[in-house]
């Protein structure tokens, strides 16, 4: 089996053994059966009428979640803003009497109001954290219930950040993540966000001790008794690794009076635990059962990873092992659909980040989805988890309290994730009063007591970790000047883009140094993509001369912005998740492992105008280059001033001349061939090769799964024609939709279609034909 297949099967194995959503029996997916409308002239919605159960919504659009309020063009810097409405009718069985009934919206952009059966039950500021409401008191059993959601995604002084026209990203709109209907018995485990209790609510797992010999897992389960009587309750914790139970703990019987709530604390001892790490992301299933007598009245399953993180001076340690975390920033958008990604799409993004050679990801500049967090747990990606914030501070109590509340909800939502290293309870690139900074940090520590909570912020005073962007010049550049740990939160882009604009990018003249910038679209050709990779190499090498314990390149994927009409193109992959040369530079920085084996990648298209200084990225000890089966040279890695601190410097070959045909790179370790790459000089375009990007996660039915379909213009040998830029028309068969709302045009030889899959009951087919009559198709057989 070749190395690429081994890597693919490993990723598939990780995804299959780790459930992305462990949904308890009392938690039902609530994504289907919604109706939607935008208030766009002449549409005017009468709020008093629309919330009535008998309101006529026949002219509304039927939708399912995740859903965006507007399919945007690409690029977009005038994304739709306004008022949008969602309605859904549903029925509750009479057997749900005496149960607590909740609805959870994982995200609702940005200011939301929610009515159930005509009653306003929730108003919520912020579009990235859950909206949770208890509708028990207004529920109708055995008959129709109606939920109505009003969303306002216009500029908001309470939530920030900057107004859209000055913002360096887009925030989009809609109910763009999952929704859940939750039914609980009268004696139940509470919801941490709904309870709004400091360091409480729900299940809270910490690790007072975690070594290779022994782990002590502390579990606090917050329970409420809504019965009209006093009840005796106990809790059983069962810890499983795969199908094997490794530890159990039964609590003492605790008496709960009518209406009383309290936490039951337990310790689960584990001998020789499988610790969670970036290279071995072992995950356990913690099964929490609440008993009333012999009856299980509530049960939840929590995925946990046993690990300890700590800092010694400026160094970071995971399970006692000192590590330098090589990382990247991520924005969560897709083209056209904005934030409305399926859970599978979120997982595919995480897989791409891990495969690119990273062990750490900074969630810029807001909370990302639960599905992405779960994928980071499964893949061994350390996370810097953030509240919303970018170059905006409003000196009002409403704004400050919103930031404090968002910080609490962020910790409550994500505190049990193994992947979370620190909480970025800070407003990115924003001047903030010291008192405010200290309060943000204090809030996170209140919510997560103990020595495993670390806060991070953009200014030196106030947080545990100092976030520094390279474009603002790194303080404490030399080791030993400060003992506060810091990381390089952003680098590789802005310092190469233009004169440093500080915090006013939108005010700068367009003085792009195009040839030397890191902002390079795939369309700009190999010379400029090689320059981008050079910038990444130079800056990453420089970061490692500092005492920073981590760095995070800006950015993983190209993205759109509110303040600028162009795509921000410093990504290692374009907005369609197609790699640039810089992607392979970082991939080469991870040493070969069984999961991620040896790699070699030549930064060339091998055409007549290709540079003869050939850069090769590899994690091998030597690389041999052949042209048309003739050995040109075998070299060791470069030794120069921009390579000396890299894990695996690239290899530079100075070729004498171009010779059409096949150029081959062979990666060698201990003198033995480990990996081979061949690139053929492209000839005449012959056909379209249609490929579905599943990234190890099979396309799913009934989940609004979003996938990329790549239309590669190739010659008779299957070589992509990089200089092909013509239109391609696409026809679909099956229950799927094209989300592109403009002409589909090849860029650097590849056109991309964004497809939403509704159902796979009969499979689907994609047919493509270019304007010069090249053809291709892809057929996914029906699923059973």
XYZ file of C-alpha atoms in Angstrom:
784
model
C 0.000 0.000 0.000
C 1.501 3.388 -0.936
C 2.079 6.174 1.571
C -0.759 8.369 0.323
C -3.252 5.554 0.843
C -1.866 4.873 4.311
C -2.398 8.513 5.222
C -5.925 8.475 3.825
C -6.895 5.320 5.681
C -5.478 6.749 8.916
C -7.636 9.840 8.530
C -10.691 7.719 7.736
C -9.957 5.590 10.806
C -9.730 8.651 13.052
C -13.025 9.994 11.733
C -14.834 6.657 12.016
C -13.762 5.790 15.562
C -14.480 9.265 16.920
C -18.156 10.233 16.784
C -18.551 13.861 15.777
C -21.781 14.261 17.747
C -22.558 11.919 20.592
C -26.265 12.734 20.706
C -28.117 11.467 23.750
C -31.578 9.971 23.365
C -33.145 13.212 24.633
C -31.410 15.412 22.028
C -32.987 15.472 18.570
C -31.683 17.140 15.434
C -33.937 20.127 14.684
C -32.488 21.156 11.291
C -35.328 20.168 8.965
C -38.651 21.796 8.158
C -37.859 25.503 8.493
C -39.233 28.382 6.440
C -37.313 31.561 5.705
C -37.741 35.104 4.407
C -35.672 38.286 4.239
C -37.050 41.758 4.742
C -36.138 43.184 1.346
C -38.409 45.791 -0.190
C -41.292 45.373 -0.805
C -41.353 42.630 1.874
C -42.265 44.032 5.287
C -42.929 41.612 8.136
C -45.449 42.588 10.816
C -43.853 41.293 14.013
C -47.140 41.075 15.899
C -48.617 38.896 13.153
C -45.656 36.682 12.226
C -45.298 35.272 15.737
C -48.883 33.973 15.761
C -49.170 30.190 15.284
C -51.737 30.584 12.474
C -49.643 33.071 10.461
C -49.708 32.347 6.719
C -46.113 31.693 5.593
C -46.947 30.017 2.282
C -44.771 32.501 0.361
C -41.728 31.816 2.505
C -38.890 29.606 1.252
C -38.546 26.077 2.614
C -35.042 25.567 4.011
C -33.070 23.270 6.236
C -30.111 24.090 8.452
C -27.287 25.013 8.315
C -28.588 27.965 6.280
C -27.238 31.320 5.162
C -29.433 34.367 4.652
C -27.839 35.160 1.284
C -25.867 33.356 -1.408
C -23.055 35.826 -2.025
C -20.942 36.521 -5.091
C -17.204 35.874 -5.113
C -15.454 38.015 -4.190
C -17.861 39.906 -1.943
C -17.259 43.042 0.088
C -20.888 44.134 0.301
C -22.397 41.048 1.939
C -26.096 41.279 2.652
C -27.120 42.875 5.954
C -30.630 43.248 7.278
C -33.518 41.472 8.990
C -34.271 37.797 8.328
C -36.974 35.544 9.728
C -37.206 31.781 10.289
C -40.320 29.798 11.261
C -40.824 26.117 12.052
C -43.830 24.085 13.101
C -43.369 20.922 15.132
C -45.413 18.562 17.258
C -44.716 17.287 20.758
C -46.122 13.972 21.915
C -48.316 13.924 25.001
C -45.758 11.609 26.575
C -43.470 14.649 26.929
C -45.585 15.884 29.858
C -43.539 16.779 32.930
C -40.340 17.136 30.902
C -38.059 20.117 30.553
C -38.093 21.222 26.904
C -35.213 23.194 25.385
C -34.242 24.440 21.954
C -30.597 25.089 21.137
C -29.453 27.082 18.119
C -25.695 26.555 17.794
C -25.369 29.984 16.165
C -27.718 32.767 15.057
C -26.203 35.821 13.406
C -26.118 38.322 15.107
C -28.867 39.782 17.319
C -31.656 37.242 17.694
C -35.147 37.178 19.151
C -36.985 33.882 19.570
C -40.701 33.287 20.087
C -42.373 29.960 20.799
C -46.148 29.786 20.467
C -46.357 33.571 20.358
C -44.280 34.190 23.494
C -40.935 36.006 23.329
C -38.608 33.684 25.263
C -35.123 34.818 24.286
C -33.158 37.828 23.123
C -29.496 37.155 22.402
C -26.557 39.292 21.339
C -23.783 37.659 19.346
C -23.717 35.363 16.345
C -21.101 32.739 17.248
C -22.187 31.129 20.527
C -25.308 29.081 21.289
C -28.782 30.492 21.805
C -30.566 28.236 24.294
C -34.126 28.652 25.514
C -36.459 26.772 27.831
C -39.963 26.648 26.338
C -41.478 24.167 28.802
C -44.010 26.672 30.131
C -45.482 27.473 26.694
C -45.251 24.037 25.054
C -48.389 22.446 23.627
C -48.505 18.650 23.904
C -50.223 16.613 21.232
C -50.661 19.609 18.922
C -48.746 22.045 16.727
C -46.029 24.274 18.182
C -44.392 27.167 16.348
C -40.943 28.697 16.774
C -40.175 32.061 15.162
C -36.675 33.535 14.996
C -35.867 37.105 14.005
C -32.237 37.781 13.063
C -30.504 41.135 12.628
C -26.953 40.988 11.232
C -26.444 44.728 10.787
C -23.531 46.557 12.437
C -23.858 46.283 16.209
C -22.187 48.467 18.839
C -22.951 45.942 21.589
C -21.265 42.936 19.979
C -18.759 44.698 17.752
C -16.475 44.391 15.896
C -15.835 47.251 13.433
C -18.623 48.137 10.986
C -18.678 45.805 7.998
C -17.337 48.435 5.581
C -14.164 48.654 7.706
C -13.943 44.995 8.678
C -11.206 42.596 7.523
C -13.614 39.660 7.248
C -17.317 39.027 6.639
C -19.794 37.814 9.250
C -22.617 36.671 6.929
C -25.984 35.707 8.436
C -28.556 33.061 9.202
C -29.064 30.025 11.375
C -25.801 28.728 9.970
C -25.092 25.832 12.327
C -27.228 23.045 13.792
C -30.385 23.307 15.863
C -31.426 20.834 18.563
C -34.632 19.923 20.397
C -33.750 18.711 23.886
C -36.106 16.835 26.206
C -35.137 16.254 29.818
C -36.767 14.422 32.708
C -37.660 16.427 35.793
C -34.457 15.194 37.392
C -31.752 16.050 34.896
C -28.233 17.172 34.122
C -28.430 20.880 33.448
C -27.144 22.927 30.513
C -24.058 24.950 31.435
C -24.936 28.024 29.373
C -28.616 28.051 30.323
C -27.829 27.669 34.036
C -25.451 30.661 33.981
C -23.601 29.568 37.115
C -19.897 30.263 37.539
C -17.764 27.141 36.913
C -20.893 25.007 37.064
C -23.843 23.722 35.080
C -23.769 20.564 32.999
C -20.716 18.301 33.229
C -17.294 19.789 33.955
C -14.233 17.544 33.587
C -10.716 18.426 34.763
C -7.465 16.521 35.336
C -5.752 17.217 38.679
C -3.248 14.473 37.809
C -2.328 13.076 34.400
C 0.851 11.105 33.814
C 1.707 7.997 31.856
C 1.385 6.007 35.081
C -1.826 7.378 36.531
C -4.609 9.869 35.888
C -7.109 11.374 38.260
C -10.157 12.653 36.410
C -12.409 15.045 38.313
C -16.039 15.179 37.166
C -18.596 17.659 38.476
C -22.173 16.916 37.421
C -24.715 19.669 38.022
C -28.213 18.260 38.568
C -31.597 19.880 39.093
C -34.683 18.317 40.666
C -37.879 19.839 39.262
C -40.189 17.290 40.845
C -42.568 18.309 43.587
C -40.920 15.939 46.008
C -37.572 15.329 47.683
C -35.596 12.664 45.848
C -32.494 10.566 46.538
C -30.078 10.668 43.612
C -26.684 9.189 42.798
C -24.405 9.370 39.770
C -22.313 6.686 38.061
C -19.348 7.700 35.903
C -18.083 5.113 33.415
C -14.935 5.786 31.417
C -14.491 3.865 28.171
C -11.633 3.629 25.693
C -13.136 2.250 22.512
C -15.433 -0.550 23.642
C -13.527 -1.251 26.861
C -14.530 0.127 30.245
C -11.353 1.271 31.986
C -12.761 2.858 35.161
C -15.975 3.465 37.075
C -17.102 5.566 40.015
C -20.384 5.604 41.893
C -21.217 8.627 43.996
C -22.866 8.633 47.376
C -26.633 9.056 47.451
C -27.461 12.760 47.619
C -30.818 14.162 48.691
C -32.343 16.807 46.409
C -35.283 18.805 47.682
C -38.029 20.069 45.394
C -36.507 22.630 42.994
C -32.992 22.163 44.348
C -29.894 22.100 42.163
C -26.331 21.190 43.095
C -23.169 19.554 41.789
C -21.982 16.050 42.598
C -18.197 15.773 42.538
C -16.472 12.498 41.669
C -12.944 11.311 40.939
C -12.248 8.585 38.412
C -8.843 6.891 38.773
C -7.192 5.562 35.599
C -4.088 3.385 35.619
C -1.650 3.814 32.708
C -3.937 6.163 30.784
C -3.646 6.762 27.081
C -2.826 10.455 27.145
C -4.091 12.922 24.552
C -1.379 14.616 22.504
C -0.808 16.120 19.074
C 0.702 12.863 17.791
C -1.556 10.451 19.722
C -4.953 12.112 20.194
C -6.423 9.399 22.416
C -10.034 10.048 23.359
C -12.189 8.466 26.039
C -15.955 8.367 26.318
C -17.201 9.502 29.734
C -20.696 8.102 30.282
C -22.542 9.946 33.032
C -25.707 8.275 34.361
C -28.025 9.868 36.913
C -30.003 7.372 38.996
C -33.183 7.763 40.985
C -33.302 4.440 42.778
C -32.689 1.795 40.105
C -33.882 4.035 37.268
C -31.566 6.003 34.993
C -33.313 9.379 34.720
C -30.647 11.127 32.656
C -27.527 10.205 30.736
C -24.891 12.133 28.811
C -21.765 11.079 26.924
C -18.777 13.422 26.953
C -15.723 12.895 24.756
C -12.592 13.723 26.754
C -8.842 13.586 26.349
C -6.654 13.098 29.413
C -3.730 15.529 29.311
C -1.838 18.221 31.232
C -0.652 21.507 29.777
C 1.757 23.858 31.505
C 4.260 26.647 30.980
C 7.707 26.839 32.481
C 9.024 30.298 31.848
C 8.366 30.882 28.171
C 8.237 27.175 27.264
C 5.095 25.134 26.612
C 4.766 21.549 27.861
C 2.168 18.944 26.948
C 2.187 15.920 29.264
C 5.635 16.937 30.429
C 7.054 17.150 26.892
C 8.367 20.548 25.781
C 6.914 21.477 22.381
C 7.095 24.220 19.794
C 3.613 24.517 18.326
C 3.615 25.147 14.598
C 0.241 26.570 13.708
C -2.028 28.578 11.475
C -5.029 30.929 11.691
C -8.383 29.917 10.233
C -11.470 31.809 9.078
C -14.524 29.562 8.859
C -16.137 30.794 5.608
C -16.785 28.994 2.338
C -17.400 30.740 -0.983
C -21.026 31.621 -1.752
C -22.563 30.021 1.381
C -20.559 32.062 3.897
C -20.633 30.419 7.315
C -23.304 27.804 6.484
C -20.982 24.790 6.495
C -22.091 21.266 7.214
C -20.429 19.458 10.116
C -18.607 17.304 7.558
C -17.226 20.411 5.856
C -15.918 21.609 9.215
C -14.156 18.276 9.737
C -12.650 18.368 6.244
C -11.193 21.794 7.027
C -9.581 20.451 10.205
C -8.144 17.444 8.357
C -6.575 19.723 5.756
C -4.950 21.784 8.518
C -3.486 18.702 10.191
C -2.273 17.253 6.881
C -0.579 20.577 6.106
C 1.884 19.928 8.931
C 0.239 21.873 11.744
C -0.409 20.837 15.338
C -2.057 24.081 16.434
C -4.784 26.364 15.079
C -5.813 29.823 16.219
C -9.541 30.414 15.826
C -9.575 33.904 14.387
C -11.382 36.019 15.451
C -14.450 34.385 16.998
C -15.740 31.027 18.294
C -15.798 28.323 15.624
C -18.305 25.488 15.380
C -18.668 22.576 17.818
C -18.017 20.190 14.912
C -14.671 21.850 14.200
C -13.734 21.678 17.895
C -14.581 17.961 17.974
C -12.460 17.393 14.888
C -9.519 19.136 16.567
C -9.934 16.781 19.531
C -9.886 13.785 17.186
C -6.938 14.911 15.071
C -4.651 16.275 17.787
C -4.874 19.961 16.891
C -4.176 22.294 19.813
C -6.598 25.242 19.766
C -6.422 28.883 20.812
C -10.143 29.529 21.383
C -11.364 33.106 20.911
C -14.264 35.434 21.554
C -15.344 37.827 18.803
C -13.112 40.884 18.545
C -11.286 42.907 15.908
C -10.040 46.500 16.187
C -13.088 47.717 18.086
C -13.769 48.772 21.681
C -16.895 50.677 22.704
C -16.612 52.455 26.045
C -20.044 51.419 27.332
C -21.265 49.033 30.002
C -23.379 47.206 27.408
C -20.315 46.401 25.291
C -18.120 45.418 28.224
C -20.800 43.169 29.713
C -21.327 41.521 26.327
C -17.617 40.657 26.185
C -17.676 39.305 29.745
C -20.776 37.201 29.010
C -19.323 35.918 25.734
C -16.148 34.901 27.566
C -18.183 32.944 30.119
C -20.257 31.198 27.459
C -17.162 30.344 25.432
C -15.555 28.578 28.402
C -18.804 26.859 29.329
C -19.271 25.581 25.776
C -15.698 24.381 25.168
C -14.176 23.601 28.585
C -14.289 19.806 28.136
C -12.445 19.816 24.807
C -9.004 18.237 25.031
C -7.761 20.490 22.244
C -8.160 23.836 24.044
C -4.800 25.245 25.136
C -5.880 28.782 26.033
C -8.757 31.225 25.909
C -8.254 34.323 23.761
C -10.620 36.457 25.829
C -9.268 39.533 24.132
C -10.233 41.902 21.338
C -7.764 41.345 18.532
C -5.581 44.353 17.628
C -7.589 46.628 19.897
C -6.511 49.192 22.475
C -8.290 48.253 25.713
C -8.192 49.692 29.250
C -6.134 47.624 31.695
C -9.093 47.124 34.036
C -11.152 45.680 31.191
C -8.320 43.358 30.124
C -7.821 42.089 33.655
C -11.552 41.485 34.069
C -11.720 39.425 30.853
C -8.900 37.220 32.089
C -10.452 36.961 35.551
C -13.783 35.846 34.061
C -12.136 32.923 32.267
C -10.270 31.886 35.434
C -13.492 32.083 37.428
C -15.189 29.792 34.927
C -12.254 27.364 34.805
C -10.596 27.277 38.245
C -7.249 25.566 38.773
C -3.918 25.428 37.012
C -5.183 24.277 33.604
C -6.731 27.587 32.531
C -4.605 29.995 30.494
C -5.776 33.257 28.996
C -4.251 35.035 26.019
C -4.444 38.609 24.820
C -3.140 41.109 22.366
C -1.471 43.365 24.953
C 1.239 42.311 27.376
C -0.515 43.157 30.639
C -3.725 41.446 31.653
C -3.432 37.890 30.366
C -1.311 34.802 30.994
C -0.048 34.611 27.392
C 1.058 37.558 25.261
C -0.106 37.421 21.634
C 2.249 39.187 19.246
C 1.865 39.706 15.513
C 5.119 39.818 13.581
C 3.984 42.807 11.503
C 3.888 44.867 14.715
C 7.467 43.828 15.567
C 8.061 41.143 18.174
C 8.961 42.419 21.630
C 11.352 40.368 23.733
C 12.876 39.062 20.517
C 15.849 37.549 22.284
C 15.484 34.648 24.683
C 15.544 35.490 28.372
C 14.239 39.064 28.353
C 10.809 38.123 29.688
C 9.364 35.171 31.566
C 5.797 35.648 30.300
C 5.050 33.049 27.602
C 4.168 34.467 24.219
C 3.336 33.237 20.773
C 3.508 34.810 17.337
C -0.218 35.013 16.670
C 0.058 36.238 13.072
C 2.934 36.438 10.613
C 3.981 36.015 7.009
C 1.336 38.236 5.422
C 1.027 41.902 6.397
C 4.741 42.541 6.890
C 5.253 41.620 3.214
C 2.115 43.304 1.911
C 2.525 47.069 2.247
C 3.771 49.738 4.606
C 2.640 48.829 8.105
C -0.796 50.374 8.565
C -1.054 49.463 12.234
C -4.738 49.215 13.089
C -6.021 51.111 10.042
C -5.682 48.729 7.117
C -8.804 50.164 5.496
C -7.215 53.662 5.403
C -4.082 52.587 3.535
C -3.476 53.403 -0.120
C -3.322 50.339 -2.337
C 0.475 50.169 -2.404
C 0.657 46.444 -2.887
C 4.089 45.202 -3.699
C 2.547 42.553 -5.880
C 5.639 40.631 -6.826
C 6.914 40.309 -3.236
C 3.626 40.018 -1.365
C 2.379 36.862 0.360
C -1.074 37.627 -1.035
C -0.999 35.478 -4.120
C -3.939 33.878 -5.856
C -3.327 30.577 -7.615
C -4.099 32.477 -10.805
C -0.971 34.610 -10.395
C 1.332 31.803 -11.526
C 4.222 29.785 -10.198
C 6.793 32.589 -9.814
C 4.606 34.564 -7.403
C 3.492 31.439 -5.553
C 7.172 30.542 -5.111
C 7.740 34.030 -3.664
C 4.895 33.499 -1.204
C 6.517 30.249 -0.064
C 9.834 32.099 0.335
C 8.155 34.643 2.630
C 6.709 31.858 4.770
C 10.066 30.148 5.054
C 11.868 33.367 5.975
C 9.328 34.454 8.595
C 8.824 31.018 10.188
C 12.590 30.596 10.439
C 12.833 34.037 12.076
C 10.056 33.235 14.568
C 12.095 30.310 15.818
C 14.932 32.658 16.802
C 12.620 34.204 19.418
C 11.534 32.725 22.725
C 7.965 32.294 21.439
C 6.547 28.841 22.192
C 4.352 28.817 19.058
C 3.559 30.639 15.855
C 0.457 30.760 13.667
C 0.732 31.756 10.022
C -1.857 34.146 8.561
C -3.847 32.367 7.102
C -4.868 28.787 6.177
C -7.555 29.621 3.587
C -8.118 32.662 1.392
C -11.175 34.642 2.501
C -13.347 37.661 1.681
C -13.537 40.977 3.530
C -15.980 43.762 4.251
C -13.601 46.620 3.576
C -11.897 45.463 0.376
C -13.274 44.151 -2.938
C -10.460 41.623 -3.429
C -10.085 38.186 -1.895
C -7.475 38.183 0.888
C -5.136 35.693 -0.746
C -2.354 34.987 1.750
C -3.871 31.552 2.355
C -1.869 28.360 2.056
C -4.908 27.083 0.175
C -7.266 29.164 -1.897
C -10.858 29.783 -0.881
C -11.813 26.517 -2.637
C -9.257 24.614 -0.508
C -6.773 24.029 -3.343
C -3.143 24.120 -2.158
C -0.450 26.626 -3.080
C 3.282 25.885 -2.845
C 3.418 27.309 0.685
C 1.137 24.508 1.873
C 3.896 22.010 1.105
C 6.554 24.075 2.864
C 4.686 23.603 6.143
C 3.878 19.990 5.392
C 7.621 19.373 5.062
C 8.256 20.736 8.567
C 6.695 17.671 10.211
C 9.107 14.758 10.506
C 7.887 11.510 8.920
C 5.602 9.334 11.035
C 3.438 6.313 10.351
C 0.374 8.539 10.137
C 2.048 11.311 8.138
C 4.854 9.699 6.121
C 7.747 11.155 4.150
C 6.803 13.747 1.543
C 8.423 15.565 -1.360
C 6.993 18.398 -3.470
C 8.620 20.400 -6.259
C 7.574 24.060 -6.525
C 7.266 24.040 -10.295
C 4.800 23.444 -13.104
C 7.741 22.375 -15.319
C 6.943 24.527 -18.317
C 9.214 26.471 -20.642
C 9.042 29.644 -18.517
C 9.409 27.840 -15.155
C 12.276 29.119 -12.953
C 15.441 27.031 -13.247
C 16.186 27.544 -9.545
C 14.067 24.600 -8.432
C 12.813 24.669 -4.839
C 11.861 21.285 -3.363
C 10.032 20.867 -0.041
C 10.681 17.582 1.736
C 11.148 16.072 5.195
C 13.693 13.588 3.830
C 17.444 13.647 4.387
C 18.301 13.904 0.697
C 16.496 14.567 -2.563
C 17.469 13.431 -6.051
C 16.202 15.220 -9.159
C 15.813 13.457 -12.505
C 14.834 15.026 -15.832
C 13.573 12.513 -18.364
C 15.102 9.727 -16.260
C 18.567 11.359 -16.185
C 19.956 12.093 -12.734
C 20.627 15.819 -12.391
C 21.786 15.939 -8.786
C 21.318 14.520 -5.298
C 21.396 17.179 -2.594
C 21.096 17.624 1.145
C 18.902 20.424 2.572
C 19.830 24.069 2.118
C 22.101 25.715 4.667
C 21.479 29.459 4.574
C 20.282 32.266 6.825
C 16.576 31.591 6.187
C 16.879 27.851 6.809
C 19.088 27.380 9.852
C 16.240 27.142 12.400
C 13.823 25.034 10.341
C 13.031 21.428 11.174
C 13.512 20.507 7.526
C 15.011 23.154 5.235
C 14.024 22.970 1.572
C 16.334 21.819 -1.207
C 17.396 24.203 -3.976
C 18.561 22.802 -7.298
C 20.108 25.106 -9.904
C 19.174 23.610 -13.251
C 21.060 24.567 -16.407
C 18.164 24.444 -18.843
C 14.553 23.475 -19.325
C 13.868 20.197 -21.081
C 10.257 19.297 -21.822
C 9.089 15.959 -20.449
C 9.141 14.567 -16.924
C 10.897 15.986 -13.891
C 11.085 13.635 -10.925
C 12.012 14.143 -7.269
C 12.965 11.190 -5.051
C 13.104 11.646 -1.280
C 15.759 9.556 0.465
C 16.229 8.595 4.120
C 19.315 6.580 5.090
C 20.044 6.411 1.375
C 16.772 4.579 0.673
C 13.950 5.812 -1.536
C 10.925 6.833 0.574
C 8.754 8.987 -1.658
C 8.562 10.069 -5.311
C 6.873 12.930 -7.140
C 6.695 13.337 -10.918
C 5.580 16.412 -12.865
C 5.082 16.283 -16.606
C 5.251 19.240 -18.955
C 1.623 19.950 -19.902
C 0.555 19.383 -23.488
C -2.736 20.130 -25.239
C -5.889 20.092 -23.111
C -7.903 16.933 -23.826
C -10.567 16.447 -21.170
C -12.003 17.493 -17.822
C -11.142 15.341 -14.838
C -13.947 15.684 -12.261
C -13.002 15.029 -8.612
C -15.017 15.188 -5.383
C -13.153 16.629 -2.371
C -14.138 14.416 0.559
C -10.794 14.674 2.423
C -11.404 11.358 4.138
C -14.995 12.201 5.180
C -17.592 10.653 2.887
C -20.297 12.960 1.596
C -23.443 12.596 3.723
C -27.125 12.548 2.900
C -29.763 14.671 4.645
C -27.286 16.981 6.382
C -26.956 19.861 3.889
C -23.431 18.601 3.318
C -21.283 21.096 1.404
C -18.537 19.699 -0.833
C -16.174 21.001 -3.475
C -16.178 19.427 -6.925
C -12.971 20.137 -8.816
C -13.038 20.309 -12.611
C -9.427 19.800 -13.684
C -8.481 20.608 -17.252
C -5.911 17.952 -18.169
C -3.927 16.675 -21.117
C -3.841 13.076 -22.319
C -1.471 12.120 -19.450
C -3.657 13.705 -16.744
C -1.423 16.768 -16.235
C -3.329 19.913 -15.236
C -3.056 22.730 -17.780
C -2.106 25.533 -15.379
C -2.541 28.267 -17.992
C -6.160 27.350 -18.753
C -8.700 30.061 -17.770
C -11.884 29.341 -19.726
C -15.507 28.940 -18.649
C -16.973 25.559 -17.789
C -20.654 24.647 -17.749
C -21.974 22.071 -15.300
C -25.054 19.857 -15.277
C -26.206 17.952 -12.207
C -28.308 14.838 -11.809
C -29.631 13.929 -8.368
C -30.867 15.762 -5.304
C -27.993 18.252 -5.138
C -27.580 21.976 -5.812
C -24.840 24.187 -7.232
C -24.201 27.091 -4.857
C -22.058 29.104 -7.297
C -24.143 32.099 -8.383
C -21.870 33.265 -11.207
C -19.926 31.881 -14.152
C -17.734 28.897 -13.366
C -14.265 29.697 -14.699
C -11.072 27.678 -14.476
C -8.294 29.252 -12.410
C -4.810 27.853 -13.024
C -6.415 24.912 -14.806
C -9.055 24.028 -12.199
C -12.657 25.216 -11.968
C -14.497 24.590 -8.717
C -18.170 23.946 -8.066
C -19.587 24.280 -4.566
C -22.292 21.634 -4.186
C -24.889 21.185 -1.469
C -26.067 17.592 -1.099
C -29.667 17.171 -0.032
C -30.097 13.416 -0.508
C -27.998 10.535 -1.791
C -30.873 8.085 -2.126
C -30.311 7.904 -5.875
C -26.702 9.069 -5.928
C -25.698 11.991 -8.128
C -23.826 12.796 -11.308
C -21.803 15.858 -12.287
C -21.250 16.548 -15.995
C -18.891 19.300 -17.167
C -18.224 20.817 -20.593
C -15.862 23.713 -21.261
C -16.389 26.504 -23.779
C -13.915 24.730 -26.078
C -15.923 21.475 -25.761
C -13.746 19.513 -23.326
C -15.867 17.085 -21.320
C -15.818 15.128 -18.085
C -18.147 13.619 -15.502
C -18.297 12.181 -12.007
C -20.836 9.626 -10.824
C -21.544 8.841 -7.159
C -23.598 5.663 -6.952
C -26.723 5.600 -4.851
C -26.420 4.895 -1.149
C -28.421 2.278 0.681
